[in-house]
Coordinates of C-alpha atoms and ligand atoms in Angstrom, one line a residue:
X1 CA 91.8 -40.0 5.4
X2 CA 93.4 -41.8 8.2
X3 CA 92.4 -45.2 9.0
X4 CA 92.4 -46.5 12.6
X5 CA 90.5 -49.3 11.4
X6 CA 91.1 -53.1 11.4
X7 CA 90.1 -54.9 8.2
X8 CA 91.4 -53.0 6.1
X9 CA 94.0 -50.8 7.7
X10 CA 96.2 -47.7 7.0
X11 CA 98.4 -49.4 4.5
X12 CA 102.3 -49.0 4.4
X13 CA 103.7 -47.1 1.7
X14 CA 105.8 -50.2 0.4
X15 CA 102.5 -52.0 -0.2
X16 CA 100.9 -49.1 -1.8
X17 CA 103.7 -48.8 -4.1
X18 CA 103.7 -52.4 -5.0
X19 CA 100.0 -52.5 -5.9
X20 CA 100.4 -49.3 -8.2
X21 CA 102.4 -51.2 -10.7
X22 CA 100.7 -53.0 -13.6
X23 CA 99.2 -56.4 -12.6
X24 CA 101.3 -59.2 -14.4
X25 CA 99.7 -62.3 -16.0
X26 CA 99.8 -65.1 -13.4
X27 CA 100.1 -68.5 -15.1
X28 CA 103.8 -67.9 -15.2
X29 CA 107.0 -69.2 -13.3
X30 CA 107.5 -65.5 -12.2
X31 CA 104.4 -65.4 -10.4
X32 CA 104.8 -69.1 -9.1
X33 CA 108.3 -67.8 -7.8
X34 CA 106.5 -64.8 -6.0
X35 CA 104.0 -67.0 -4.4
X36 CA 106.5 -69.5 -3.1
X37 CA 108.6 -66.7 -1.8
X38 CA 105.6 -65.5 0.0
X39 CA 104.9 -68.8 1.2
X40 CA 108.1 -69.4 2.8
X41 CA 108.2 -66.1 4.6
X42 CA 104.7 -66.7 6.0
X43 CA 105.5 -70.0 7.3
X44 CA 108.5 -68.6 9.0
X45 CA 106.5 -65.7 10.6
X46 CA 103.8 -68.4 11.6
X47 CA 106.4 -70.5 13.2
X48 CA 105.5 -73.6 11.3
X49 CA 107.4 -76.3 9.6
X50 CA 107.8 -76.1 6.0
X51 CA 105.8 -79.4 5.7
X52 CA 102.8 -77.5 6.6
X53 CA 100.5 -76.5 3.5
X54 CA 99.1 -73.2 2.5
X55 CA 95.7 -72.6 1.0
X56 CA 95.5 -69.2 -0.8
X57 CA 91.8 -68.4 -1.2
X58 CA 90.5 -65.5 -3.3
X59 CA 87.6 -64.9 -0.6
X60 CA 87.0 -62.8 2.5
X61 CA 88.0 -64.1 6.1
X62 CA 84.5 -65.8 6.6
X63 CA 84.8 -68.0 3.5
X64 CA 88.2 -69.3 4.8
X65 CA 86.6 -70.1 8.2
X66 CA 83.7 -72.0 6.4
X67 CA 86.1 -73.8 4.0
X68 CA 88.3 -75.0 6.9
X69 CA 85.2 -76.3 8.8
X70 CA 83.8 -78.2 5.7
X71 CA 87.3 -79.5 4.7
X72 CA 88.1 -80.8 8.1
X73 CA 84.9 -81.8 9.8
X74 CA 81.6 -83.4 8.9
X75 CA 78.1 -84.6 10.2
X76 CA 79.9 -87.4 12.3
X77 CA 82.0 -84.7 14.2
X78 CA 81.4 -82.9 17.3
X79 CA 82.9 -79.4 17.7
X80 CA 83.4 -77.0 20.7
X81 CA 83.1 -73.4 19.6
X82 CA 84.4 -70.5 21.7
X83 CA 81.6 -68.0 21.1
X84 CA 82.7 -64.6 22.7
X85 CA 81.2 -62.4 20.2
X86 CA 80.3 -61.7 16.4
X87 CA 83.1 -64.0 15.0
X88 CA 82.5 -66.8 17.6
X89 CA 78.9 -66.6 16.7
X90 CA 79.9 -66.9 13.0
X91 CA 81.6 -70.3 13.6
X92 CA 78.6 -71.4 15.5
X93 CA 76.4 -70.4 12.4
X94 CA 78.8 -72.2 10.0
X95 CA 78.4 -75.5 12.0
X96 CA 74.5 -74.9 11.9
X97 CA 74.4 -74.3 8.0
X98 CA 76.5 -77.6 7.7
X99 CA 74.7 -79.7 10.1
X100 CA 77.8 -80.1 12.3
X101 CA 77.0 -80.8 15.9
X102 CA 78.6 -78.3 18.3
X103 CA 78.8 -77.1 21.9
X104 CA 79.5 -73.6 22.8
X105 CA 81.4 -71.7 25.4
X106 CA 79.3 -68.4 25.2
X107 CA 81.0 -65.5 26.8
X108 CA 79.2 -62.0 27.5
X109 CA 81.1 -59.1 26.0
X110 CA 82.9 -58.3 29.1
X111 CA 83.5 -61.9 30.2
X112 CA 87.0 -63.4 30.2
X113 CA 87.6 -67.0 28.9
X114 CA 89.1 -68.9 31.9
X115 CA 89.7 -72.6 32.8
X116 CA 86.3 -72.8 34.5
X117 CA 84.6 -72.5 31.2
X118 CA 86.2 -75.7 30.0
X119 CA 85.5 -77.7 33.2
X120 CA 82.1 -78.7 32.3
X121 CA 83.4 -80.0 29.1
X122 CA 86.1 -82.2 30.7
X123 CA 84.3 -85.4 30.1
X124 CA 82.8 -84.7 26.8
X125 CA 84.0 -86.1 23.7
X126 CA 84.8 -83.6 20.7
X127 CA 86.8 -83.9 17.5
X128 CA 87.9 -80.4 17.1
X129 CA 87.8 -76.7 18.8
X130 CA 87.1 -73.6 16.9
X131 CA 88.3 -70.4 18.3
X132 CA 89.0 -66.8 17.1
X133 CA 92.0 -66.0 18.9
X134 CA 91.3 -62.4 19.1
X135 CA 87.8 -61.9 19.1
X136 CA 87.8 -58.7 17.2
X137 CA 84.3 -57.5 18.2
X138 CA 85.3 -57.3 21.9
X139 CA 89.2 -56.9 21.7
X140 CA 89.6 -60.1 23.9
X141 CA 92.8 -62.0 23.2
X142 CA 92.1 -65.4 24.6
X143 CA 94.7 -67.4 26.6
X144 CA 96.2 -69.8 23.8
X145 CA 98.0 -71.8 26.5
X146 CA 94.6 -72.6 28.0
X147 CA 93.0 -73.6 24.7
X148 CA 95.8 -75.5 23.5
X149 CA 96.3 -77.5 26.6
X150 CA 92.7 -78.6 26.7
X151 CA 93.0 -79.8 23.0
X152 CA 96.1 -81.6 23.6
X153 CA 94.7 -83.3 26.9
X154 CA 91.7 -84.4 24.8
X155 CA 93.7 -85.0 21.7
X156 CA 91.5 -83.0 19.5
X157 CA 92.1 -80.8 16.6
X158 CA 92.6 -76.8 17.1
X159 CA 91.4 -74.6 14.5
X160 CA 92.5 -71.0 15.1
X161 CA 90.9 -67.9 13.4
X162 CA 93.9 -65.6 13.9
X163 CA 92.6 -63.2 11.3
X164 CA 93.0 -60.2 13.6
X165 CA 96.0 -61.4 15.5
X166 CA 98.4 -63.0 13.3
X167 CA 101.3 -60.5 12.6
X168 CA 99.7 -58.3 15.3
X169 CA 100.4 -60.5 18.6
X170 CA 103.0 -63.0 19.1
X171 CA 101.7 -66.6 17.6
X172 CA 103.5 -69.8 17.1
X173 CA 101.4 -72.3 15.2
X174 CA 103.4 -75.6 15.9
X175 CA 104.3 -74.6 19.6
X176 CA 100.7 -74.4 20.4
X177 CA 99.7 -77.5 18.3
X178 CA 97.5 -75.4 16.0
X179 CA 96.2 -77.7 13.3
X180 CA 94.8 -75.0 11.0
X181 CA 95.6 -71.2 11.2
X182 CA 93.2 -68.8 9.3
X183 CA 94.3 -65.3 8.3
X184 CA 93.0 -62.7 5.7
X185 CA 94.8 -60.1 3.7
X186 CA 92.9 -57.1 5.2
X187 CA 94.0 -57.6 8.7
X188 CA 97.2 -58.5 10.3
X189 CA 99.1 -58.4 6.8
X190 CA 97.5 -54.9 6.3
X191 CA 96.8 -55.3 2.5
X192 CA 93.6 -54.7 0.5
X193 CA 90.6 -57.1 1.3
X194 CA 90.0 -60.0 -0.9
X195 CA 92.6 -62.9 0.0
X196 CA 92.4 -65.4 2.8
X197 CA 95.2 -67.7 3.7
X198 CA 94.9 -71.1 5.6
X199 CA 98.0 -73.0 7.1
X200 CA 97.4 -76.6 7.7
X201 CA 99.9 -78.9 9.4
X202 CA 100.8 -82.4 8.1
X203 CA 98.6 -84.1 10.6
X204 CA 95.3 -82.5 9.8
X205 CA 96.1 -82.7 6.1
X206 CA 96.7 -86.5 6.1
X207 CA 93.8 -87.5 8.4
X208 CA 91.1 -85.1 7.3
X209 CA 91.7 -83.0 4.4
X210 CA 93.0 -85.6 1.9
X211 CA 90.2 -87.9 3.2
X212 CA 87.4 -85.5 3.0
X213 CA 84.4 -85.7 0.7
X214 CA 83.8 -81.9 0.5
X215 CA 80.6 -80.9 -1.3
X216 CA 82.2 -77.7 -3.0
X217 CA 84.0 -77.4 -6.0
X218 CA 85.7 -74.0 -5.3
X219 CA 86.5 -74.6 -1.6
X220 CA 88.0 -78.1 -2.0
X221 CA 91.5 -77.8 -0.3
X222 CA 92.7 -80.9 -2.2
X223 CA 93.0 -78.9 -5.3
X224 CA 94.8 -76.2 -3.7
X225 CA 97.2 -78.3 -2.3
X226 CA 98.2 -80.0 -5.5
X227 CA 98.5 -76.7 -7.5
X228 CA 100.5 -75.1 -4.8
X229 CA 103.3 -77.6 -5.1
X230 CA 104.2 -75.4 -8.2
X231 CA 103.1 -72.1 -6.6
X232 CA 99.7 -71.9 -8.3
X233 CA 96.1 -71.9 -7.4
X234 CA 93.5 -73.7 -9.2
X235 CA 91.4 -70.7 -9.9
X236 CA 92.4 -67.1 -10.7
X237 CA 93.5 -65.6 -7.5
X238 CA 93.4 -61.7 -6.7
X239 CA 96.7 -61.3 -8.4
X240 CA 97.0 -57.5 -7.2
X241 CA 96.6 -58.8 -3.5
X242 CA 99.0 -61.6 -3.8
X243 CA 101.6 -58.9 -5.0
X244 CA 100.6 -56.6 -2.0
X245 CA 100.9 -59.6 0.5
X246 CA 104.5 -60.3 -0.9
X247 CA 105.5 -56.7 -0.4
X248 CA 103.9 -56.6 3.1
X249 CA 105.8 -59.7 4.2
X250 CA 109.1 -58.3 2.6
X251 CA 108.6 -55.2 4.7
X252 CA 108.3 -57.5 8.0
X253 CA 111.4 -59.5 6.9
X254 CA 113.4 -56.5 6.5
X255 CA 112.7 -54.9 9.9
X256 CA 112.3 -58.2 11.5
X257 CA 109.0 -60.0 13.0
X258 CA 110.1 -59.2 16.6
X259 CA 110.6 -55.5 15.8
X260 CA 107.2 -55.4 13.7
X261 CA 105.3 -56.7 16.7
X262 CA 107.2 -54.5 19.1
X263 CA 106.0 -51.4 17.1
X264 CA 102.3 -52.5 17.2
X265 CA 102.6 -53.1 20.9
X266 CA 104.1 -49.7 21.4
X267 CA 101.3 -48.1 19.5
X268 CA 98.8 -50.0 21.6
X269 CA 100.3 -49.3 25.0
X270 CA 100.9 -45.7 24.2
X271 CA 97.1 -45.3 23.2
X272 CA 95.9 -47.1 26.3
X273 CA 98.1 -44.7 28.3
X274 CA 97.0 -41.6 26.8
X275 CA 93.2 -42.3 26.6
X276 CA 93.0 -42.7 30.3
X277 CA 92.8 -38.9 30.6
X278 CA 89.5 -39.0 28.9
X279 CA 86.2 -40.2 30.4
X280 CA 86.2 -43.6 29.0
X281 CA 86.8 -47.2 30.2
X282 CA 88.6 -50.3 28.4
X283 CA 87.7 -53.9 29.1
X284 CA 89.5 -55.9 31.9
X285 CA 90.5 -58.9 30.0
X286 CA 93.8 -59.4 28.1
X287 CA 93.6 -57.3 24.8
X288 CA 95.1 -58.0 21.5
X289 CA 97.7 -55.5 20.3
X290 CA 95.7 -54.9 17.2
X291 CA 92.8 -53.0 18.9
X292 CA 91.5 -51.0 21.8
X293 CA 87.9 -51.0 22.6
X294 CA 86.9 -47.9 24.6
X295 CA 83.5 -47.5 26.3
X296 CA 81.8 -44.2 26.8
X297 CA 79.5 -43.4 29.6
X298 CA 76.8 -42.0 27.3
X299 CA 75.4 -43.3 24.1
X300 CA 77.6 -41.2 22.0
X301 CA 80.1 -43.8 20.4
X302 CA 78.5 -43.8 17.0
X303 CA 78.0 -40.0 16.9
X304 CA 81.7 -39.7 17.8
X305 CA 82.7 -42.2 14.8
X306 CA 80.5 -40.0 12.4
X307 CA 82.1 -36.7 13.6
X308 CA 85.6 -38.0 13.5
X309 CA 84.9 -39.4 9.8
X310 CA 83.0 -36.4 8.5
X311 CA 84.9 -33.5 10.4
X312 CA 88.5 -34.8 10.7
X313 CA 88.8 -37.5 8.1
X314 CA 89.7 -40.1 10.6
X315 CA 88.1 -43.5 10.6
X316 CA 87.8 -45.8 13.6
X317 CA 85.9 -49.1 14.0
X318 CA 82.4 -48.6 15.2
X319 CA 81.0 -51.6 17.3
X320 CA 78.1 -53.7 16.2
X321 CA 75.2 -55.1 18.4
X322 CA 74.6 -54.0 21.8
X323 CA 77.4 -51.8 22.3
X324 CA 76.7 -49.9 19.1
X325 CA 76.2 -46.5 20.9
X326 CA 78.6 -47.1 23.6
X327 CA 81.8 -48.5 22.1
X328 CA 84.3 -47.7 19.5
X329 CA 87.4 -49.8 18.6
X330 CA 90.6 -48.2 17.6
X331 CA 93.2 -50.0 15.6
X332 CA 96.9 -50.0 16.2
X333 CA 98.3 -51.8 13.2
X334 CA 99.4 -50.4 9.8
X335 CA 101.0 -47.2 9.2
X336 CA 100.2 -45.5 12.5
X337 CA 102.3 -44.0 15.2
X338 CA 102.0 -42.7 18.8
X339 CA 101.8 -39.2 17.2
X340 CA 98.7 -40.2 15.2
X341 CA 97.3 -41.5 18.7
X342 CA 97.9 -38.0 20.1
X343 CA 96.2 -36.3 17.3
X344 CA 93.1 -38.9 17.6
X345 CA 92.9 -38.5 21.2
X346 CA 92.8 -34.7 21.0
X347 CA 90.1 -34.8 18.4
X348 CA 87.8 -37.1 20.6
X349 CA 88.4 -34.8 23.6
X350 CA 87.4 -31.8 21.5
X351 CA 84.1 -33.8 20.5
X352 CA 83.5 -34.6 23.9
X353 CA 83.8 -31.2 25.1
X354 CA 81.5 -29.9 22.4
X355 CA 79.0 -32.6 23.1
X356 CA 78.9 -32.0 26.9
Ligands
PLP401 C1 87.4 -59.7 10.1 C2 87.5 -61.1 10.7 C3 86.9 -62.0 10.1 C4 86.6 -62.3 8.6 O1 85.7 -61.3 8.2 P1 85.4 -61.2 6.7 O2 84.5 -59.9 6.7 O3 84.6 -62.3 6.1 O4 86.7 -61.0 6.0 C5 86.9 -63.3 10.6 N1 87.4 -63.5 12.1 C6 87.9 -62.5 12.7 C7 88.5 -62.7 14.0 C8 88.0 -61.3 12.1 O5 88.4 -60.2 12.8

């Protein structure tokens, strides 16, 4: 089975090997040391100062999104949500559940986020902006400069769900004044699903997190910050995934972050060039290196997904919602190469011939 999926992905051998070993007991100095080592690699790859703090949550990405919102904001706040698809909608839903007032920049699936979308909010007051840097449901990679400048001018917190762009696209937390950065084990870092990681800068910790009155025991970040001073989490973490993450980051450390990103970009550009020979289209906006959405003329996308899976043992991402029958999304992260792209595209071509 070959996975061209994002979340989770085709894992690297180094990570698979790390998970095959016995899972150690974790309230030990050895496990603390492993976590602290993970932490320093993570902060380096996120280009954030060592004074930033990390929250290691045993939960899926959505839990981390919700936890950030409830630890940093409350009913007295007013947020701006970039809602360009399934994951933007999730931020909006989280605000609704917790009674937090918000406005939305709502985008169609093929609409690019531009400065004009921000213009009408020029004179409105917000306390924070929530964005999924790569809206994985459409493939759009938003212009972080544009978003960051808006937040800087208005002096508001910038919360970035980078779950499908951290370690896939170039991303510098401090340079773009990101106050909270959310990632998850099954996406960019290419490990098993089950852990999410939140990086918080000094400012949001001091002014928001430490002053918050979170109505949650498990998701109260104060506890995580205190425990991590010694490399521990307040509750039992998914120890096996922590070990995978350490191995995955070591792999990037060994080849270098720039080279790691370059090879994903090479895979993505190679796929986008080769797929042009087939009767499919791609969106016009800027895409993340992590995936390429392809649109078919006819309503055959899900059928192709099933044939690839059942007849060729290849899995790509189907698309939810209105594009279910029209679009597939192909991932370029994890243990994939341009040769794999050729194989996949040849199979799609064969299937298209058979279907026509
Ligand atoms: C995958 C993903 C999530 C998290 O989804 P979970 O299923 O809760 O892990 C959140 N945001 C983005 C942008 C994602 O791609």
